[in-house]
Amino acid sequence: AYFYLNGESKPFVPSQQDYQKVYDEIAARLANETDYDDGSYGPVLVRLAWHASGTFDKETGTGGSNGATMRFAPESDHGANAGLKHARDFLEPVKAKFPWITYSDLWTLAGSAAIQELGGPVIPWRPGREDKDVAACTPDGRLPDAAKDHRHIRDVFGRMGFDDREMVALIGAHALGRAHADRSGFDGPWDFSPTVFSNEFFRLLVEEKWNQRKWNGPAQFTDKSTSTLMMLPTDIALIKDKGFKPHVERYAKDSDTFFKEFSDAYVKLLELGVPFQSKPEDRFVFKASE
Ligand code: ZEM
């Protein structure tokens, strides 16, 4: 578990300050590399950390962020992971500068950094993940399919160990980024500021009228007011289902509550299946850039 820096005889044990340097490097790259999508790699980093973690199966203890097996085919080629190479490649110069960090720690740290740098809540984080080899790749089909319904959401997130409230909070990350026709087949952003973390996804879900989009692509929804935004079938399922809807309404009204409950659920997601030596109270709180 130790990393020997070039020519050093003592093992290098990184401190919180060392991880803050990794955070700062990611933040600096986010600020500089604006020639991508809506001007930020932040959303795709949030998605990388989620897809690295969301393969977890609580029954077998397999999958999860511990391993970073998405570096390898077949996992990198799973349909759900289309486009995440942009996020992995964005982080390669960071890995090169801080070779002592594991990919699995780096990807999750980047998820925490991206949420904070995009104006979201603090995402406390701790190290301790080890990279695994190709044999630990998870089978295809563990990540959710946007064409499906409320039962599928409960099946997939229930397998990870989440309850209704946490499922809704997590999907609120769709305030960020967009769908790409050449990746998932779906198309468009969920709100008008896809590089700012907010509760807009929930407000629009409740306040807008969502119609089926008329196009040749997969079934998705578009807003009546501008026809520029989109919702996935699984997003619309959140206002159709009795267990999910009260949380959508709470988050639509109360941004502070959403930020708090999102943070708790995203921290839990990034830690699923990781055999930490440290305790939850040892998590680091990274200082965001100004
Ligand atoms: Zn997403 N997500 N997601 N998601 N997601 C997309 C994009 C993004 C689902 C899903 O199928 C899709 C969570 C839950 C669920 C983000 C974060 C989180 C896209 C578009 C699809 C199709 C991909 C593309 O074309 O590039 C489904 C079905 C979900 C649950 C039911 C959770 C949980 C997330 C984080 C906590 C983010 C940030 C994006 C935008 C990525 C980007 O590149 O802009």
Coordinates of N, CA, C and O in Angstrom, one line a residue, residues 58 95 108 120 142 170 173 217:
K58 N -24.3 -5.2 -2.8 CA -24.1 -5.4 -1.4 C -24.2 -6.9 -1.0 O -23.6 -7.3 0.0
K95 N -2.8 12.2 -12.5 CA -2.1 10.9 -12.1 C -0.6 10.9 -12.4 O 0.2 10.5 -11.5
T108 N -12.6 9.1 -7.4 CA -13.6 9.5 -6.5 C -13.3 10.9 -5.9 O -14.2 11.7 -5.7
G120 N -21.5 23.1 -5.6 CA -22.3 22.2 -4.8 C -21.8 22.2 -3.3 O -20.9 22.9 -2.9
R142 N -25.1 -3.5 -14.5 CA -25.3 -3.1 -13.1 C -25.7 -1.7 -12.9 O -26.3 -1.3 -11.9
L170 N -29.6 11.5 -5.1 CA -28.5 11.2 -6.0 C -28.8 11.6 -7.4 O -28.0 12.2 -8.1
A173 N -28.2 15.0 -9.2 CA -27.0 15.3 -9.9 C -27.2 15.7 -11.4 O -26.4 16.3 -12.1
G217 N -34.9 9.6 -32.0 CA -34.1 9.0 -30.9 C -35.0 8.3 -29.9 O -36.2 8.1 -30.1

